[in-house]
Coordinates of N, CA and C in Angstrom, one line a residue:
X1 N -56.0 -26.7 7.4 CA -55.9 -26.4 8.8 C -54.6 -25.5 8.9
X2 N -54.7 -24.3 9.6 CA -53.6 -23.5 9.7 C -52.5 -24.1 10.6
X3 N -51.3 -23.9 10.2 CA -50.1 -24.4 11.0 C -49.7 -23.5 12.1
X4 N -49.3 -24.1 13.2 CA -48.9 -23.3 14.4 C -47.4 -23.3 14.4
X5 N -46.8 -22.2 14.2 CA -45.3 -22.1 14.2 C -44.7 -21.6 15.5
X6 N -45.6 -21.5 16.5 CA -45.1 -20.9 17.7 C -44.2 -21.8 18.5
X7 N -44.2 -23.1 18.2 CA -43.4 -24.1 19.0 C -42.2 -24.5 18.2
X8 N -42.0 -23.9 17.0 CA -40.8 -24.3 16.2 C -39.5 -23.8 16.9
X9 N -38.4 -24.5 16.6 CA -37.1 -24.2 17.2 C -36.2 -23.5 16.2
X10 N -36.7 -23.3 14.9 CA -35.8 -22.7 13.9 C -35.8 -21.2 14.2
X11 N -34.6 -20.6 14.2 CA -34.4 -19.2 14.4 C -34.9 -18.4 13.2
X12 N -35.7 -17.4 13.5 CA -36.3 -16.6 12.4 C -35.8 -15.2 12.4
X13 N -34.8 -14.9 13.3 CA -34.3 -13.6 13.3 C -32.8 -13.6 13.0
X14 N -32.2 -12.5 12.5 CA -30.8 -12.5 12.2 C -30.1 -11.4 13.1
X15 N -28.9 -11.7 13.5 CA -28.2 -10.7 14.3 C -27.9 -9.5 13.5
X16 N -27.9 -8.3 14.2 CA -27.6 -7.1 13.5 C -26.1 -7.1 13.0
X17 N -25.9 -6.4 11.9 CA -24.5 -6.3 11.4 C -23.7 -5.4 12.3
X18 N -22.5 -5.8 12.6 CA -21.6 -5.0 13.4 C -20.2 -5.0 12.8
X19 N -19.6 -3.9 13.0 CA -18.2 -3.7 12.5 C -17.3 -4.2 13.6
X20 N -16.4 -5.1 13.3 CA -15.4 -5.6 14.4 C -14.5 -4.5 14.7
X21 N -14.1 -4.5 16.0 CA -13.2 -3.4 16.5 C -11.8 -3.6 15.9
X22 N -11.2 -2.4 15.6 CA -9.8 -2.4 15.1 C -9.1 -1.4 15.9
X23 N -8.0 -1.8 16.5 CA -7.1 -0.9 17.3 C -6.0 -0.4 16.4
X24 N -5.6 0.9 16.6 CA -4.5 1.4 15.8 C -3.2 0.7 16.1
X25 N -2.4 0.5 15.0 CA -1.1 -0.1 15.2 C -0.1 1.0 15.7
X26 N -0.1 1.2 17.0 CA 0.7 2.2 17.6 C 2.1 1.7 18.1
X27 N 3.1 2.5 18.0 CA 4.4 2.1 18.6 C 4.4 2.0 20.1
X28 N 4.7 0.8 20.6 CA 4.6 0.6 22.1 C 5.9 0.2 22.7
X29 N 7.0 0.0 22.0 CA 8.2 -0.5 22.5 C 9.4 0.3 21.8
X30 N 10.6 -0.1 22.3 CA 11.8 0.6 21.8 C 11.9 0.5 20.3
X31 N 11.6 -0.7 19.7 CA 11.6 -0.8 18.3 C 10.3 -1.5 17.8
X32 N 9.5 -0.8 17.0 CA 8.3 -1.4 16.4 C 8.5 -1.6 14.9
X33 N 8.2 -2.8 14.5 CA 8.4 -3.1 13.0 C 7.0 -3.2 12.3
X34 N 7.0 -2.7 11.1 CA 5.8 -2.8 10.2 C 6.3 -3.5 9.0
X35 N 5.7 -4.6 8.6 CA 6.1 -5.5 7.5 C 5.2 -5.6 6.3
X36 N 4.2 -4.7 6.2 CA 3.3 -4.7 5.1 C 2.7 -6.1 4.9
X37 N 2.0 -6.7 5.8 CA 1.6 -8.1 5.8 C 0.5 -8.4 4.7
X38 N -0.2 -7.4 4.3 CA -1.3 -7.7 3.4 C -1.1 -7.2 2.0
X39 N 0.1 -6.8 1.7 CA 0.4 -6.2 0.3 C 0.0 -7.2 -0.8
X40 N 0.4 -8.5 -0.7 CA 0.1 -9.4 -1.8 C -1.4 -9.5 -2.0
X41 N -2.2 -9.5 -0.9 CA -3.6 -9.6 -1.0 C -4.2 -8.4 -1.7
X42 N -3.8 -7.2 -1.3 CA -4.3 -6.0 -1.9 C -3.8 -5.9 -3.3
X43 N -2.6 -6.3 -3.6 CA -2.1 -6.2 -5.0 C -2.9 -7.1 -5.9
X44 N -3.2 -8.3 -5.4 CA -4.0 -9.2 -6.2 C -5.4 -8.6 -6.6
X45 N -6.0 -7.9 -5.6 CA -7.3 -7.3 -5.9 C -7.1 -6.2 -6.9
X46 N -6.0 -5.5 -6.8 CA -5.8 -4.4 -7.8 C -5.6 -5.0 -9.2
X47 N -4.8 -6.0 -9.3 CA -4.6 -6.6 -10.6 C -5.8 -7.3 -11.2
X48 N -6.6 -7.9 -10.4 CA -7.7 -8.7 -11.0 C -9.1 -8.0 -11.1
X49 N -9.2 -6.9 -10.4 CA -10.5 -6.2 -10.5 C -10.4 -4.9 -11.2
X50 N -11.0 -4.8 -12.3 CA -10.9 -3.5 -13.1 C -11.5 -2.3 -12.4
X51 N -12.5 -2.5 -11.5 CA -13.0 -1.3 -10.8 C -12.0 -0.7 -9.9
X52 N -11.3 -1.5 -9.2 CA -10.2 -1.0 -8.3 C -9.1 -0.5 -9.1
X53 N -8.6 -1.2 -10.1 CA -7.4 -0.8 -10.9 C -7.7 0.6 -11.6
X54 N -8.8 0.7 -12.3 CA -9.0 1.9 -13.0 C -9.2 3.1 -12.1
X55 N -9.8 2.9 -11.0 CA -10.0 4.0 -10.0 C -8.7 4.5 -9.5
X56 N -7.8 3.6 -9.1 CA -6.5 4.0 -8.6 C -5.6 4.6 -9.7
X57 N -5.6 3.9 -10.9 CA -4.8 4.4 -12.0 C -5.3 5.9 -12.4
X58 N -6.6 6.1 -12.4 CA -7.1 7.4 -12.7 C -6.7 8.5 -11.8
X59 N -6.6 8.1 -10.5 CA -6.2 9.1 -9.5 C -4.8 9.5 -9.7
X60 N -3.9 8.5 -9.9 CA -2.5 8.8 -10.2 C -2.3 9.6 -11.4
X61 N -3.0 9.3 -12.5 CA -2.9 10.1 -13.7 C -3.3 11.5 -13.5
X62 N -4.4 11.7 -12.7 CA -4.9 13.1 -12.4 C -3.8 13.9 -11.5
X63 N -3.2 13.2 -10.5 CA -2.2 13.9 -9.7 C -1.1 14.3 -10.5
X64 N -0.5 13.4 -11.3 CA 0.7 13.7 -12.1 C 0.3 14.7 -13.3
X65 N -0.9 14.7 -13.7 CA -1.4 15.7 -14.7 C -1.4 17.1 -14.2
X66 N -1.4 17.3 -12.9 CA -1.3 18.6 -12.4 C 0.1 19.3 -12.5
X67 N 1.1 18.4 -12.7 CA 2.5 18.8 -12.9 C 3.1 19.3 -11.6
X68 N 4.3 19.8 -11.7 CA 5.0 20.3 -10.5 C 5.9 21.4 -10.9
X69 N 6.3 22.2 -9.9 CA 7.1 23.4 -10.1 C 8.4 23.2 -9.2
X70 N 9.5 23.5 -9.7 CA 10.8 23.3 -8.9 C 11.8 24.3 -9.4
X71 N 12.9 24.4 -8.7 CA 14.0 25.3 -9.2 C 14.9 24.5 -10.2
X72 N 15.7 25.3 -10.8 CA 16.6 24.8 -11.9 C 17.5 23.6 -11.5
X73 N 18.1 23.7 -10.3 CA 19.0 22.7 -9.8 C 18.2 21.4 -9.6
X74 N 17.1 21.5 -9.0 CA 16.3 20.2 -8.7 C 15.8 19.6 -10.0
X75 N 15.4 20.5 -11.0 CA 15.0 20.0 -12.3 C 16.1 19.2 -13.0
X76 N 17.3 19.7 -12.8 CA 18.4 18.9 -13.5 C 18.6 17.6 -12.8
X77 N 18.5 17.6 -11.4 CA 18.7 16.3 -10.7 C 17.6 15.3 -11.1
X78 N 16.3 15.8 -11.2 CA 15.2 14.9 -11.5 C 15.4 14.3 -12.9
X79 N 16.1 15.1 -13.8 CA 16.3 14.6 -15.2 C 17.2 13.4 -15.2
X80 N 18.0 13.2 -14.1 CA 18.9 12.0 -14.0 C 18.1 10.7 -13.7
X81 N 16.9 10.9 -13.2 CA 16.1 9.7 -12.8 C 15.7 8.9 -14.0
X82 N 16.1 7.7 -14.0 CA 15.8 6.8 -15.2 C 15.2 5.4 -14.7
X83 N 15.1 5.3 -13.3 CA 14.5 4.0 -12.8 C 15.2 2.8 -13.3
X84 N 14.5 2.0 -14.1 CA 15.2 0.8 -14.6 C 15.8 1.0 -16.0
X85 N 16.1 2.3 -16.3 CA 16.7 2.8 -17.5 C 15.7 3.0 -18.6
X86 N 14.4 2.7 -18.4 CA 13.3 2.9 -19.3 C 12.3 3.8 -18.7
X87 N 12.5 4.4 -17.5 CA 11.6 5.2 -16.8 C 12.1 6.6 -16.6
X88 N 11.2 7.5 -16.4 CA 11.6 8.9 -16.0 C 11.0 9.2 -14.6
X89 N 11.2 10.4 -14.2 CA 10.8 10.8 -12.8 C 9.3 10.6 -12.7
X90 N 8.5 11.0 -13.7 CA 7.1 10.9 -13.6 C 6.6 9.4 -13.5
X91 N 7.3 8.6 -14.2 CA 7.0 7.1 -14.1 C 7.2 6.6 -12.7
X92 N 8.3 7.0 -12.1 CA 8.7 6.5 -10.8 C 7.6 7.1 -9.8
X93 N 7.2 8.3 -9.9 CA 6.2 8.9 -9.0 C 4.9 8.2 -9.2
X94 N 4.5 8.0 -10.5 CA 3.2 7.3 -10.7 C 3.2 5.9 -10.0
X95 N 4.3 5.2 -10.1 CA 4.5 3.9 -9.4 C 4.3 4.1 -7.9
X96 N 4.9 5.1 -7.4 CA 4.8 5.3 -5.9 C 3.4 5.6 -5.5
X97 N 2.7 6.4 -6.2 CA 1.3 6.8 -5.9 C 0.4 5.6 -6.0
X98 N 0.5 4.8 -7.0 CA -0.3 3.6 -7.2 C -0.1 2.6 -6.0
X99 N 1.2 2.4 -5.7 CA 1.6 1.5 -4.7 C 1.1 1.9 -3.3
X100 N 1.2 3.2 -3.0 CA 0.7 3.6 -1.7 C -0.8 3.5 -1.6
X101 N -1.5 3.7 -2.7 CA -3.0 3.5 -2.6 C -3.3 2.0 -2.4
X102 N -2.6 1.1 -3.1 CA -2.8 -0.3 -3.0 C -2.5 -0.8 -1.6
X103 N -1.3 -0.5 -1.1 CA -0.7 -1.0 0.1 C -0.9 -0.2 1.3
X104 N -1.0 1.1 1.2 CA -1.0 2.0 2.3 C 0.4 2.7 2.4
X105 N 1.4 2.1 2.0 CA 2.8 2.7 2.0 C 3.5 2.3 0.7
X106 N 4.3 3.2 0.1 CA 5.2 2.9 -1.0 C 6.6 3.3 -0.6
X107 N 7.6 2.7 -1.2 CA 9.0 2.9 -0.9 C 9.8 3.0 -2.2
X108 N 10.5 4.1 -2.3 CA 11.4 4.4 -3.4 C 12.8 4.7 -2.9
X109 N 13.7 4.0 -3.4 CA 15.1 4.2 -3.0 C 15.6 5.5 -3.7
X110 N 16.2 6.4 -3.0 CA 16.7 7.6 -3.6 C 18.3 7.5 -3.6
X111 N 18.8 7.3 -4.8 CA 20.3 7.1 -4.9 C 21.0 8.4 -5.2
X112 N 21.9 8.8 -4.3 CA 22.6 10.1 -4.4 C 24.1 9.9 -4.8
X113 N 24.7 11.0 -5.1 CA 26.2 11.0 -5.3 C 26.9 10.3 -4.1
X114 N 27.7 9.2 -4.4 CA 28.3 8.5 -3.3 C 29.1 9.4 -2.3
X115 N 29.6 10.5 -2.8 CA 30.4 11.4 -1.9 C 29.5 12.1 -0.9
X116 N 28.2 12.2 -1.0 CA 27.4 12.8 -0.1 C 26.0 12.2 -0.1
X117 N 25.8 11.1 0.6 CA 24.6 10.3 0.5 C 23.4 11.0 1.2
X118 N 23.7 12.0 2.1 CA 22.6 12.7 2.8 C 22.0 13.8 2.0
X119 N 22.9 14.6 1.3 CA 22.4 15.8 0.6 C 22.9 16.0 -0.8
X120 N 23.6 14.9 -1.3 CA 24.2 15.0 -2.6 C 23.2 15.0 -3.7
X121 N 23.7 15.1 -4.9 CA 22.9 15.1 -6.1 C 22.2 13.8 -6.3
X122 N 20.9 13.8 -6.6 CA 20.2 12.5 -6.9 C 20.6 12.0 -8.3
X123 N 21.1 10.8 -8.3 CA 21.5 10.2 -9.6 C 20.5 9.2 -10.1
X124 N 19.6 8.7 -9.3 CA 18.5 7.8 -9.8 C 17.6 7.5 -8.6
X125 N 16.4 7.0 -9.0 CA 15.4 6.6 -8.0 C 14.9 5.2 -8.4
X126 N 14.7 4.3 -7.5 CA 14.3 2.9 -7.8 C 13.1 2.5 -6.9
X127 N 11.9 2.2 -7.5 CA 10.8 1.6 -6.7 C 11.2 0.3 -6.1
X128 N 10.7 0.1 -4.8 CA 11.0 -1.1 -4.1 C 9.7 -1.8 -3.8
X129 N 9.8 -3.1 -3.6 CA 8.6 -4.0 -3.4 C 8.3 -4.0 -1.9
X130 N 7.1 -3.5 -1.5 CA 6.7 -3.5 -0.1 C 6.7 -4.8 0.6
X131 N 6.5 -5.9 -0.2 CA 6.5 -7.3 0.3 C 7.8 -7.6 1.1
X132 N 8.9 -6.9 0.7 CA 10.2 -7.3 1.3 C 10.7 -6.2 2.2
X133 N 9.9 -5.2 2.5 CA 10.3 -4.0 3.3 C 9.8 -4.1 4.7
X134 N 10.7 -3.8 5.7 CA 10.3 -3.7 7.1 C 10.6 -2.3 7.5
X135 N 9.7 -1.6 8.1 CA 9.9 -0.2 8.6 C 10.1 -0.3 10.1
X136 N 11.1 0.4 10.6 CA 11.5 0.3 12.1 C 11.2 1.7 12.7
X137 N 10.4 1.7 13.7 CA 10.1 3.0 14.4 C 10.6 2.9 15.9
X138 N 10.8 4.0 16.5 CA 11.2 4.0 17.9 C 9.9 4.2 18.7
X139 N 10.1 4.2 20.0 CA 8.9 4.3 20.9 C 8.1 5.5 20.7
X140 N 8.7 6.6 20.3 CA 8.0 7.8 20.0 C 7.3 7.9 18.7
X141 N 7.4 6.8 17.9 CA 6.8 6.8 16.6 C 7.7 7.5 15.5
X142 N 9.0 7.7 15.8 CA 9.9 8.3 14.8 C 10.6 7.2 14.1
X143 N 10.8 7.4 12.8 CA 11.4 6.4 11.9 C 12.9 6.3 12.3
X144 N 13.3 5.0 12.4 CA 14.7 4.7 12.7 C 15.4 4.3 11.5
X145 N 14.8 3.3 10.8 CA 15.5 2.8 9.6 C 14.5 1.9 8.8
X146 N 15.0 1.5 7.6 CA 14.2 0.6 6.7 C 15.1 -0.6 6.5
X147 N 14.5 -1.8 6.5 CA 15.2 -3.0 6.2 C 14.6 -3.8 5.0
X148 N 15.4 -3.9 4.0 CA 14.9 -4.5 2.7 C 15.5 -5.9 2.6
X149 N 14.7 -7.0 2.7 CA 15.2 -8.3 2.7 C 15.7 -8.7 1.3
X150 N 16.6 -9.7 1.3 CA 17.2 -10.2 0.1 C 16.9 -11.7 0.0
X151 N 17.5 -12.3 -1.0 CA 17.2 -13.8 -1.3 C 18.0 -14.7 -0.3
X152 N 18.9 -14.1 0.5 CA 19.8 -14.9 1.3 C 19.5 -14.8 2.8
X153 N 18.2 -14.5 3.1 CA 17.7 -14.3 4.5 C 18.4 -13.2 5.2
X154 N 19.0 -12.3 4.4 CA 19.6 -11.1 5.0 C 18.8 -9.9 4.6
X155 N 19.3 -8.7 4.9 CA 18.6 -7.5 4.5 C 19.6 -6.3 4.4
X156 N 19.2 -5.4 3.6 CA 19.9 -4.1 3.4 C 19.3 -3.0 4.2
X157 N 20.0 -2.3 5.0 CA 19.5 -1.2 5.8 C 19.6 0.1 5.1
X158 N 18.5 0.8 5.1 CA 18.4 2.2 4.6 C 18.1 3.2 5.6
X159 N 18.7 4.3 5.6 CA 18.4 5.4 6.5 C 17.2 6.2 6.0
X160 N 16.4 6.9 6.8 CA 15.2 7.6 6.3 C 15.5 8.5 5.2
X161 N 16.6 9.1 5.1 CA 16.9 10.0 4.0 C 17.2 9.3 2.6
X162 N 17.3 8.0 2.7 CA 17.5 7.2 1.5 C 16.3 6.6 0.9
X163 N 15.1 6.8 1.5 CA 13.9 6.3 1.0 C 12.8 7.4 0.9
X164 N 12.2 7.5 -0.3 CA 11.0 8.3 -0.4 C 9.8 7.4 0.0
X165 N 9.3 7.7 1.2 CA 8.2 6.9 1.8 C 6.9 7.6 1.6
X166 N 6.0 7.2 0.8 CA 4.7 7.8 0.6 C 3.7 7.0 1.5
X167 N 2.9 7.7 2.3 CA 2.0 7.1 3.3 C 0.6 7.5 3.0
X168 N -0.3 6.6 2.8 CA -1.7 6.9 2.5 C -2.6 6.9 3.7
X169 N -3.3 8.0 3.9 CA -4.4 8.0 4.9 C -3.9 7.6 6.3
X170 N -2.7 8.0 6.8 CA -2.3 7.7 8.1 C -3.1 8.4 9.1
X171 N -3.6 7.7 10.1 CA -4.4 8.4 11.2 C -3.8 8.0 12.6
X172 N -4.2 8.8 13.6 CA -3.7 8.7 14.9 C -2.2 8.5 14.9
X173 N -1.7 7.6 15.7 CA -0.2 7.5 15.8 C 0.2 6.1 15.2
X174 N -0.5 5.7 14.1 CA -0.2 4.4 13.5 C 1.2 4.5 12.8
X175 N 1.8 3.3 12.6 CA 3.1 3.3 12.0 C 3.1 3.0 10.5
X176 N 1.9 3.2 9.9 CA 1.7 2.9 8.5 C 0.5 3.6 8.0
X177 N 0.4 3.6 6.7 CA -0.8 4.1 6.0 C -1.9 3.0 5.9
X178 N -3.0 3.3 5.3 CA -4.1 2.4 5.1 C -4.4 2.2 3.6
X179 N -4.6 1.0 3.2 CA -4.9 0.7 1.8 C -6.3 1.1 1.5
X180 N -6.5 1.6 0.3 CA -7.9 2.0 -0.1 C -8.7 0.7 -0.6
X181 N -7.9 -0.4 -0.9 CA -8.5 -1.6 -1.3 C -9.2 -2.3 -0.1
X182 N -8.7 -2.1 1.1 CA -9.2 -2.7 2.3 C -10.7 -2.4 2.5
X183 N -11.1 -1.1 2.2 CA -12.4 -0.6 2.5 C -13.4 -1.2 1.5
X184 N -13.0 -1.5 0.3 CA -14.0 -2.0 -0.7 C -13.8 -3.4 -1.1
X185 N -12.9 -4.1 -0.4 CA -12.6 -5.5 -0.8 C -13.9 -6.4 -0.7
X186 N -14.6 -6.3 0.4 CA -15.8 -7.2 0.6 C -16.8 -6.9 -0.5
X187 N -17.1 -5.6 -0.7 CA -18.1 -5.3 -1.7 C -17.7 -5.8 -3.1
X188 N -16.5 -5.6 -3.5 CA -16.0 -6.0 -4.8 C -16.1 -7.5 -4.9
X189 N -15.7 -8.3 -3.8 CA -15.7 -9.7 -3.9 C -17.2 -10.2 -4.0
X190 N -18.1 -9.6 -3.3 CA -19.5 -9.9 -3.3 C -20.1 -9.7 -4.7
X191 N -19.7 -8.6 -5.4 CA -20.2 -8.4 -6.7 C -19.6 -9.4 -7.7
X192 N -18.3 -9.7 -7.6 CA -17.7 -10.6 -8.5 C -18.3 -12.0 -8.3
X193 N -18.6 -12.4 -7.1 CA -19.2 -13.7 -6.8 C -20.6 -13.8 -7.4
X194 N -21.4 -12.7 -7.3 CA -22.8 -12.7 -7.8 C -22.7 -12.8 -9.3
X195 N -21.7 -12.1 -10.0 CA -21.6 -12.2 -11.4 C -21.3 -13.6 -11.9
X196 N -20.5 -14.3 -11.1 CA -20.1 -15.7 -11.5 C -21.3 -16.7 -11.3
X197 N -22.0 -16.4 -10.2 CA -23.2 -17.3 -10.0 C -24.2 -17.0 -11.1
X198 N -24.4 -15.8 -11.5 CA -25.4 -15.4 -12.6 C -24.9 -16.0 -13.9
X199 N -23.6 -16.0 -14.1 CA -23.1 -16.6 -15.4 C -23.4 -18.1 -15.5
X200 N -23.2 -18.8 -14.3 CA -23.5 -20.2 -14.3 C -25.0 -20.5 -14.6
X201 N -25.9 -19.6 -14.0 CA -27.3 -19.8 -14.2 C -27.7 -19.6 -15.7
X202 N -27.0 -18.6 -16.3 CA -27.3 -18.3 -17.7 C -26.8 -19.5 -18.6
X203 N -25.7 -20.1 -18.2 CA -25.3 -21.4 -18.9 C -26.3 -22.4 -18.8

């Protein structure tokens, strides 16, 4: 005897997929702070997922492979860059490109001759961890300063000229760039979950 499903209470339809609304992080007050809140999450995805890591690494390799052209004075200054004493200028730039793709923003301290911190000779460059960096903007969206936290609940203040700030895919009047990991995170996680389920089934 055929079953009559017309009186059942079980839902047989699914709601359409919708993208949740996202408003730009625009400066709206005298001081607006951006603290890179998702860096650790994006960084974990970069470290643990080969698809993400190799794509970002390959982009940085390609960019640096194009090389650069500069005058003799600047070339001499860049030769002073040793990072942690085992790095060169290209290594520091590679680090910055990778970090800005992961986090949306990367920060590199530019250390100059103490006698002229604004325009003096560059003596070294040091990559900084976005996890500890706060960027301060004024109401018009202009950079005011950078605050890098330390282990004693304090922070070091840097002026805009002291930080090489790379920003990835900044749109409208936002105070930060956008991570490339954010757009693919769900798809990568779904694929990895499916692989793990399949592995258990094979076992």
